[in-house]
mmCIF file of C-alpha atoms in Angstrom:
data_model
loop_
_atom_site.group_PDB
_atom_site.id
_atom_site.type_symbol
_atom_site.label_atom_id
_atom_site.label_comp_id
_atom_site.label_asym_id
_atom_site.label_seq_id
_atom_site.Cartn_x
_atom_site.Cartn_y
_atom_site.Cartn_z
ATOM 1 C CA THR A 93 0.000 0.000 0.000
ATOM 2 C CA GLU A 94 2.807 2.384 0.963
ATOM 3 C CA SER A 95 4.506 1.617 -2.371
ATOM 4 C CA LYS A 96 1.223 2.327 -4.193
ATOM 5 C CA TYR A 97 0.772 5.783 -2.599
ATOM 6 C CA ARG A 98 4.415 6.648 -3.128
ATOM 7 C CA HIS A 99 4.136 5.668 -6.779
ATOM 8 C CA GLY A 100 1.012 7.816 -7.149
ATOM 9 C CA GLY A 101 2.770 10.799 -5.526
ATOM 10 C CA ASN A 102 5.697 10.459 -7.937
ATOM 11 C CA LEU A 103 3.273 10.515 -10.888
ATOM 12 C CA LYS A 104 1.684 13.758 -9.642
ATOM 13 C CA THR A 105 5.082 15.369 -9.099
ATOM 14 C CA ARG A 106 6.307 14.343 -12.550
ATOM 15 C CA SER A 107 3.081 15.629 -14.114
ATOM 16 C CA ARG A 108 3.582 19.060 -12.520
ATOM 17 C CA GLU A 109 7.199 19.134 -13.615
ATOM 18 C CA LEU A 110 6.239 18.174 -17.153
ATOM 19 C CA GLY A 111 3.565 20.892 -17.234
ATOM 20 C CA SER A 112 6.083 23.483 -16.062
ATOM 21 C CA ALA A 113 8.592 22.377 -18.665
ATOM 22 C CA VAL A 114 6.031 22.640 -21.476
ATOM 23 C CA THR A 115 4.511 25.998 -20.503
ATOM 24 C CA GLY A 116 7.540 27.684 -19.009
ATOM 25 C CA SER A 117 5.198 30.403 -17.705
ATOM 26 C CA SER A 118 1.509 31.188 -17.513
ATOM 27 C CA LEU A 119 -0.788 29.454 -19.998
ATOM 28 C CA THR A 120 -1.844 32.654 -21.740
ATOM 29 C CA THR A 121 1.671 33.393 -22.977
ATOM 30 C CA VAL A 122 1.685 30.484 -25.372
ATOM 31 C CA LEU A 123 -1.813 31.015 -26.774
ATOM 32 C CA PRO A 124 -1.920 32.742 -30.202
ATOM 33 C CA ALA A 125 -3.376 36.276 -30.274
ATOM 34 C CA SER A 126 -7.020 36.320 -31.259
ATOM 35 C CA PRO A 127 -8.059 37.911 -34.606
ATOM 36 C CA THR A 128 -9.925 40.613 -32.668
ATOM 37 C CA VAL A 129 -6.771 41.646 -30.800
ATOM 38 C CA LYS A 130 -4.768 41.754 -34.043
ATOM 39 C CA LYS A 131 -7.464 43.817 -35.777
ATOM 40 C CA SER A 132 -7.679 46.295 -32.894
ATOM 41 C CA LYS A 133 -3.888 46.752 -33.009
ATOM 42 C CA VAL A 134 -4.036 47.452 -36.747
ATOM 43 C CA LEU A 135 -6.898 49.911 -36.339
ATOM 44 C CA SER A 136 -5.098 51.617 -33.483
ATOM 45 C CA SER A 137 -1.986 51.985 -35.634
ATOM 46 C CA GLU A 138 -4.018 53.386 -38.538
ATOM 47 C CA SER A 139 -5.828 55.811 -36.229
ATOM 48 C CA ARG A 140 -2.541 57.127 -34.874
ATOM 49 C CA GLU A 141 -1.222 57.594 -38.406
ATOM 50 C CA LEU A 142 -4.372 59.447 -39.508
ATOM 51 C CA ALA A 143 -4.216 61.632 -36.418
ATOM 52 C CA ARG A 144 -0.567 62.436 -37.144
ATOM 53 C CA GLN A 145 -1.363 63.384 -40.745
ATOM 54 C CA ALA A 146 -4.318 65.526 -39.666
ATOM 55 C CA LYS A 147 -2.139 67.365 -37.161
ATOM 56 C CA GLU A 148 0.547 68.019 -39.789
ATOM 57 C CA THR A 149 -2.093 69.322 -42.225
ATOM 58 C CA LYS A 150 -3.527 71.675 -39.604
ATOM 59 C CA GLU A 151 -0.120 73.071 -38.700
ATOM 60 C CA GLU A 152 0.796 73.551 -42.366
ATOM 61 C CA ARG A 153 -2.470 75.460 -42.909
ATOM 62 C CA ARG A 154 -1.861 77.517 -39.774
ATOM 63 C CA THR A 155 1.328 78.868 -41.358
ATOM 64 C CA GLN A 156 -0.804 80.234 -44.240
ATOM 65 C CA ILE A 157 -2.918 82.392 -41.929
ATOM 66 C CA ASP A 158 -2.156 86.016 -42.835
ATOM 67 C CA GLY A 159 -4.008 89.314 -42.754
ATOM 68 C CA ARG A 160 -6.618 88.116 -45.269
ATOM 69 C CA TYR A 161 -7.531 85.087 -43.189
ATOM 70 C CA ARG A 162 -7.472 87.193 -40.017
ATOM 71 C CA TYR A 163 -10.043 89.519 -41.566
ATOM 72 C CA LEU A 164 -12.405 86.617 -42.326
ATOM 73 C CA ILE A 165 -11.833 85.064 -38.903
ATOM 74 C CA SER A 166 -12.569 88.315 -37.042
ATOM 75 C CA ARG A 167 -15.790 88.904 -39.021
ATOM 76 C CA LEU A 168 -16.990 85.354 -38.358
ATOM 77 C CA ALA A 169 -16.106 85.532 -34.666
ATOM 78 C CA ASP A 170 -18.029 88.789 -34.253
ATOM 79 C CA GLY A 171 -21.057 87.599 -36.208
ATOM 80 C CA ILE A 172 -21.437 84.122 -34.739
ATOM 81 C CA ASP A 173 -20.253 84.950 -31.210
ATOM 82 C CA LEU A 174 -17.289 82.571 -31.192
ATOM 83 C CA SER A 175 -13.719 83.334 -30.197
ATOM 84 C CA GLU A 176 -11.220 83.974 -32.982
ATOM 85 C CA GLN A 177 -9.228 80.961 -31.776
ATOM 86 C CA GLN A 178 -12.294 78.715 -32.138
ATOM 87 C CA VAL A 179 -12.939 80.003 -35.663
ATOM 88 C CA GLU A 180 -9.295 79.525 -36.654
ATOM 89 C CA GLU A 181 -9.216 75.941 -35.390
ATOM 90 C CA THR A 182 -12.446 75.203 -37.261
ATOM 91 C CA ILE A 183 -11.180 76.673 -40.520
ATOM 92 C CA ILE A 184 -7.812 74.889 -40.581
ATOM 93 C CA SER A 185 -9.571 71.595 -39.742
ATOM 94 C CA ASP A 186 -12.137 71.946 -42.553
ATOM 95 C CA ASN A 187 -11.691 69.694 -45.592
ATOM 96 C CA LYS A 188 -12.869 72.596 -47.804
ATOM 97 C CA PHE A 189 -10.050 74.867 -46.608
ATOM 98 C CA GLN A 190 -8.809 75.288 -50.197
ATOM 99 C CA GLN A 191 -11.978 77.213 -51.072
ATOM 100 C CA ILE A 192 -10.626 80.172 -49.105
ATOM 101 C CA LYS A 193 -7.476 80.223 -51.212
ATOM 102 C CA GLN A 194 -9.629 80.013 -54.351
ATOM 103 C CA PHE A 195 -11.679 82.945 -53.071
ATOM 104 C CA PHE A 196 -8.541 85.063 -52.633
ATOM 105 C CA ALA A 197 -7.118 84.227 -56.082
ATOM 106 C CA PRO A 198 -7.461 86.662 -59.025
ATOM 107 C CA CYS A 199 -10.797 86.033 -60.794
ATOM 108 C CA GLY A 200 -11.481 83.499 -58.046
ATOM 109 C CA LEU A 201 -14.683 82.371 -56.377
ATOM 110 C CA LYS A 202 -17.291 85.119 -56.162
ATOM 111 C CA LYS A 203 -18.597 83.962 -52.794
ATOM 112 C CA LEU A 204 -17.419 82.111 -49.712
ATOM 113 C CA LEU A 205 -20.104 80.531 -47.512
ATOM 114 C CA PHE A 206 -20.077 79.273 -43.926
ATOM 115 C CA PHE A 207 -22.916 77.467 -42.170
ATOM 116 C CA TYR A 208 -23.221 77.531 -38.390
ATOM 117 C CA GLN A 209 -25.856 75.007 -37.363
ATOM 118 C CA ASP A 210 -26.596 71.712 -35.633
ATOM 119 C CA VAL A 211 -24.754 68.767 -37.155
ATOM 120 C CA LEU A 212 -25.372 65.169 -36.085
ATOM 121 C CA GLN A 213 -22.382 63.678 -34.285
ATOM 122 C CA GLN A 214 -21.965 59.916 -33.852
ATOM 123 C CA LYS A 215 -20.619 59.001 -30.419
ATOM 124 C CA SER A 216 -18.098 56.211 -30.440
ATOM 125 C CA ASN A 217 -18.838 53.123 -28.342
ATOM 126 C CA ALA A 218 -15.623 53.628 -26.409
ATOM 127 C CA SER A 219 -16.784 57.008 -25.064
ATOM 128 C CA LEU A 220 -20.196 55.814 -23.985
ATOM 129 C CA ARG A 221 -21.283 54.892 -20.489
ATOM 130 C CA PRO A 222 -23.195 51.610 -20.091
ATOM 131 C CA ASP A 223 -26.523 53.472 -19.820
ATOM 132 C CA GLU A 224 -25.958 55.528 -22.998
ATOM 133 C CA SER A 225 -26.861 54.710 -26.599
ATOM 134 C CA THR A 226 -24.996 55.342 -29.854
ATOM 135 C CA ASN A 227 -27.734 57.604 -31.271
ATOM 136 C CA ASN A 228 -26.640 60.640 -33.273
ATOM 137 C CA LEU A 229 -26.305 63.733 -31.103
ATOM 138 C CA PRO A 230 -26.793 67.269 -32.515
ATOM 139 C CA GLN A 231 -23.921 69.687 -32.004
ATOM 140 C CA LYS A 232 -23.479 73.221 -33.361
ATOM 141 C CA ASN A 233 -20.656 73.380 -35.892
ATOM 142 C CA LEU A 234 -19.141 76.040 -38.135
ATOM 143 C CA PHE A 235 -18.068 74.759 -41.543
ATOM 144 C CA ILE A 236 -17.301 75.898 -45.090
ATOM 145 C CA THR A 237 -19.958 74.952 -47.621
ATOM 146 C CA LEU A 238 -20.852 75.277 -51.271
ATOM 147 C CA GLY A 239 -24.410 76.025 -50.205
ATOM 148 C CA SER A 240 -25.894 73.227 -52.292
ATOM 149 C CA THR A 241 -24.714 70.044 -50.570
ATOM 150 C CA GLU A 242 -26.074 70.525 -47.032
ATOM 151 C CA ASP A 243 -29.515 71.474 -45.744
ATOM 152 C CA PHE A 244 -29.587 75.032 -44.420
ATOM 153 C CA THR A 245 -31.104 75.022 -40.927
ATOM 154 C CA GLY A 246 -29.059 77.570 -38.961
ATOM 155 C CA THR A 247 -27.011 80.668 -39.736
ATOM 156 C CA CYS A 248 -25.231 81.420 -43.006
ATOM 157 C CA ALA A 249 -22.241 83.774 -42.960
ATOM 158 C CA PHE A 250 -21.109 84.873 -46.410
ATOM 159 C CA PHE A 251 -18.293 86.834 -48.014
ATOM 160 C CA LEU A 252 -18.772 88.423 -51.453
ATOM 161 C CA ARG A 253 -15.953 89.828 -53.547
ATOM 162 C CA THR A 254 -16.589 93.007 -55.531
ATOM 163 C CA SER A 255 -13.508 92.835 -57.738
ATOM 164 C CA ASP A 256 -11.654 90.274 -59.862
ATOM 165 C CA GLU A 257 -8.265 91.487 -58.660
ATOM 166 C CA VAL A 258 -6.259 89.352 -56.280
ATOM 167 C CA ILE A 259 -7.341 89.790 -52.668
ATOM 168 C CA THR A 260 -4.490 90.887 -50.429
ATOM 169 C CA ALA A 261 -4.111 91.799 -46.782
ATOM 170 C CA SER A 262 -4.164 95.480 -47.753
ATOM 171 C CA ASN A 263 -7.333 95.454 -49.884
ATOM 172 C CA VAL A 264 -9.423 92.688 -48.301
ATOM 173 C CA SER A 265 -11.549 95.130 -46.298
ATOM 174 C CA GLN A 266 -12.307 97.171 -49.448
ATOM 175 C CA VAL A 267 -13.111 94.406 -51.955
ATOM 176 C CA VAL A 268 -14.826 91.850 -49.678
ATOM 177 C CA ASN A 269 -18.291 92.320 -48.193
ATOM 178 C CA PHE A 270 -19.526 90.302 -45.222
ATOM 179 C CA GLY A 271 -23.097 89.438 -44.320
ATOM 180 C CA MET A 272 -25.214 86.959 -42.398
ATOM 181 C CA PHE A 273 -28.485 85.218 -43.081
ATOM 182 C CA ASP A 274 -30.491 83.579 -40.308
ATOM 183 C CA CYS A 275 -32.669 80.481 -40.647
ATOM 184 C CA THR A 276 -32.544 79.085 -37.122
ATOM 185 C CA ASN A 277 -36.326 78.719 -37.031
ATOM 186 C CA ARG A 278 -36.097 76.618 -40.243
ATOM 187 C CA ASN A 279 -38.187 79.220 -42.103
ATOM 188 C CA ILE A 280 -35.936 80.290 -44.952
ATOM 189 C CA LEU A 281 -38.515 82.658 -46.487
ATOM 190 C CA GLN A 282 -38.898 84.548 -43.241
ATOM 191 C CA GLY A 283 -35.123 84.741 -42.900
ATOM 192 C CA LEU A 284 -34.778 86.082 -46.445
ATOM 193 C CA GLU A 285 -37.548 88.614 -45.881
ATOM 194 C CA PHE A 286 -35.886 89.887 -42.699
ATOM 195 C CA PHE A 287 -32.478 90.059 -44.371
ATOM 196 C CA LEU A 288 -33.775 92.097 -47.312
ATOM 197 C CA SER A 289 -36.247 94.365 -45.494
ATOM 198 C CA GLN A 290 -34.190 95.064 -42.361
ATOM 199 C CA ILE A 291 -30.627 95.010 -43.700
ATOM 200 C CA MET A 292 -30.233 95.280 -47.468
ATOM 201 C CA VAL A 293 -33.002 97.744 -48.379
ATOM 202 C CA PRO A 294 -32.117 100.272 -45.627
ATOM 203 C CA ALA A 295 -28.436 99.982 -46.591
ATOM 204 C CA LEU A 296 -29.218 100.604 -50.270
ATOM 205 C CA LYS A 297 -31.463 103.575 -49.536
ATOM 206 C CA SER A 298 -28.805 105.190 -47.343
ATOM 207 C CA GLN A 299 -25.991 104.606 -49.841
ATOM 208 C CA LYS A 300 -24.653 107.830 -51.343
ATOM 209 C CA ASN A 301 -21.941 106.480 -53.627
ATOM 210 C CA TRP A 302 -23.335 104.555 -56.623
ATOM 211 C CA GLY A 303 -20.120 104.392 -58.609
ATOM 212 C CA ALA A 304 -20.430 105.814 -62.120
ATOM 213 C CA VAL A 305 -23.954 107.120 -61.391
ATOM 214 C CA LYS A 306 -23.215 110.661 -60.303
ATOM 215 C CA GLU A 307 -26.759 111.621 -59.317
ATOM 216 C CA GLY A 308 -26.990 108.835 -56.771
ATOM 217 C CA LEU A 309 -30.472 108.284 -55.345
ATOM 218 C CA LYS A 310 -31.879 111.002 -57.601
ATOM 219 C CA ASN A 311 -31.090 108.962 -60.703
ATOM 220 C CA SER A 312 -34.221 107.476 -62.309
ATOM 221 C CA GLN A 313 -32.590 104.067 -62.855
ATOM 222 C CA ILE A 314 -31.570 103.864 -59.197
ATOM 223 C CA GLN A 315 -35.100 104.781 -58.149
ATOM 224 C CA GLU A 316 -36.557 102.100 -60.428
ATOM 225 C CA PHE A 317 -34.139 99.570 -58.980
ATOM 226 C CA LEU A 318 -35.081 100.402 -55.385
ATOM 227 C CA TYR A 319 -38.767 100.292 -56.288
ATOM 228 C CA ALA A 320 -38.287 96.805 -57.803
ATOM 229 C CA VAL A 321 -36.505 95.631 -54.637
ATOM 230 C CA ASP A 322 -39.317 96.977 -52.433
ATOM 231 C CA LYS A 323 -41.891 95.275 -54.626
ATOM 232 C CA PHE A 324 -40.007 91.979 -54.445
ATOM 233 C CA VAL A 325 -39.870 92.151 -50.633
ATOM 234 C CA ASP A 326 -43.613 92.853 -50.485
ATOM 235 C CA THR A 327 -44.335 89.907 -52.791
ATOM 236 C CA LEU A 328 -42.073 87.675 -50.733
ATOM 237 C CA SER A 329 -43.831 88.691 -47.521
ATOM 238 C CA SER A 330 -47.272 88.086 -49.038
ATOM 239 C CA SER A 331 -46.256 84.684 -50.415
ATOM 240 C CA ARG A 332 -44.782 83.642 -47.064
ATOM 241 C CA GLN A 333 -47.955 84.586 -45.213
ATOM 242 C CA ASN A 334 -50.107 82.718 -47.737
ATOM 243 C CA ILE A 335 -48.001 79.605 -47.270
ATOM 244 C CA GLU A 336 -48.162 79.839 -43.479
ATOM 245 C CA ASP A 337 -51.940 80.399 -43.562
ATOM 246 C CA LYS A 338 -52.573 77.561 -46.005
ATOM 247 C CA ILE A 339 -55.885 75.666 -45.850
ATOM 248 C CA GLN A 340 -55.900 72.752 -43.431
ATOM 249 C CA LEU A 341 -58.122 69.896 -44.598
ATOM 250 C CA THR A 342 -59.872 67.828 -41.932
ATOM 251 C CA LYS A 343 -61.153 64.290 -42.243
ATOM 252 C CA VAL A 344 -64.897 64.064 -42.906
ATOM 253 C CA ASP A 345 -67.093 61.086 -42.008
ATOM 254 C CA ILE A 346 -68.604 60.382 -45.439
ATOM 255 C CA ASP A 347 -70.746 57.487 -44.191
ATOM 256 C CA VAL A 348 -73.094 59.915 -42.424
ATOM 257 C CA TYR A 349 -73.931 61.569 -45.738
ATOM 258 C CA VAL A 350 -73.969 58.440 -47.886
ATOM 259 C CA ARG A 351 -76.536 56.672 -45.672
ATOM 260 C CA ASN A 352 -79.098 59.398 -46.403
ATOM 261 C CA LEU A 353 -78.771 59.130 -50.178
ATOM 262 C CA GLN A 354 -81.724 57.100 -51.470
ATOM 263 C CA ASN A 355 -82.270 58.047 -55.127
ATOM 264 C CA PRO A 356 -80.441 59.795 -58.018
ATOM 265 C CA SER A 357 -81.898 63.180 -57.109
ATOM 266 C CA ASP A 358 -80.288 62.899 -53.647
ATOM 267 C CA TYR A 359 -76.902 62.317 -55.252
ATOM 268 C CA ILE A 360 -77.401 65.326 -57.552
ATOM 269 C CA THR A 361 -78.321 67.514 -54.590
ATOM 270 C CA ALA A 362 -75.307 66.296 -52.596
ATOM 271 C CA GLY A 363 -73.042 67.028 -55.552
#
């Protein structure tokens, strides 16, 4: 019996020794990495590379910021109530940054548009708490736009050039006009009406210098132009009110009327 137990003990000892010799350390060190771990490492590496490239692009664009850009940034900051630093960071991070350079170029873009409005942001799973969902969350953003690719639901800030000459730091304030157009209530007609009636028309009627027209506001062509603008604003206002006061159709219980129709004359009368 003693020999039997001793033999069994030797087997257990040799088994442990053999296990130690095979593993050499903890079991997990010899298991191959799972595909998920490998994929996450690759994605992490790609993310770091993209972040590095984005940072380099931003810094390269920051070196291009001169007096022309500063003029645009200051106008936007004043109009939208953001700091100039916030506007600058937004501009150099925008994938349409080159549009600004095209706007400054001789015979370049005639307009430069910015939208400031709610944009849906997708929260990443990693930043969520257990009780949160991955639903899109609205967040106000400032971004460069062509004006035709995104829905306009907020504020539009625009720059218009009045000359085909190259825009420089010394002439930017003379050849570039800045304005804003509000549509935060999602009523673009009302926003346009307010912009024309409260901003543009008063500015036109108070303008004394009309370029080659020496008579200014006394000139018959200028008077006809202002009359046409006033008429357009009135038509716009009337059309907007008609749309807002449109007829609302309600559901009618037809069965009540149909049950009382007995002969052809009843149908004629109902018609």
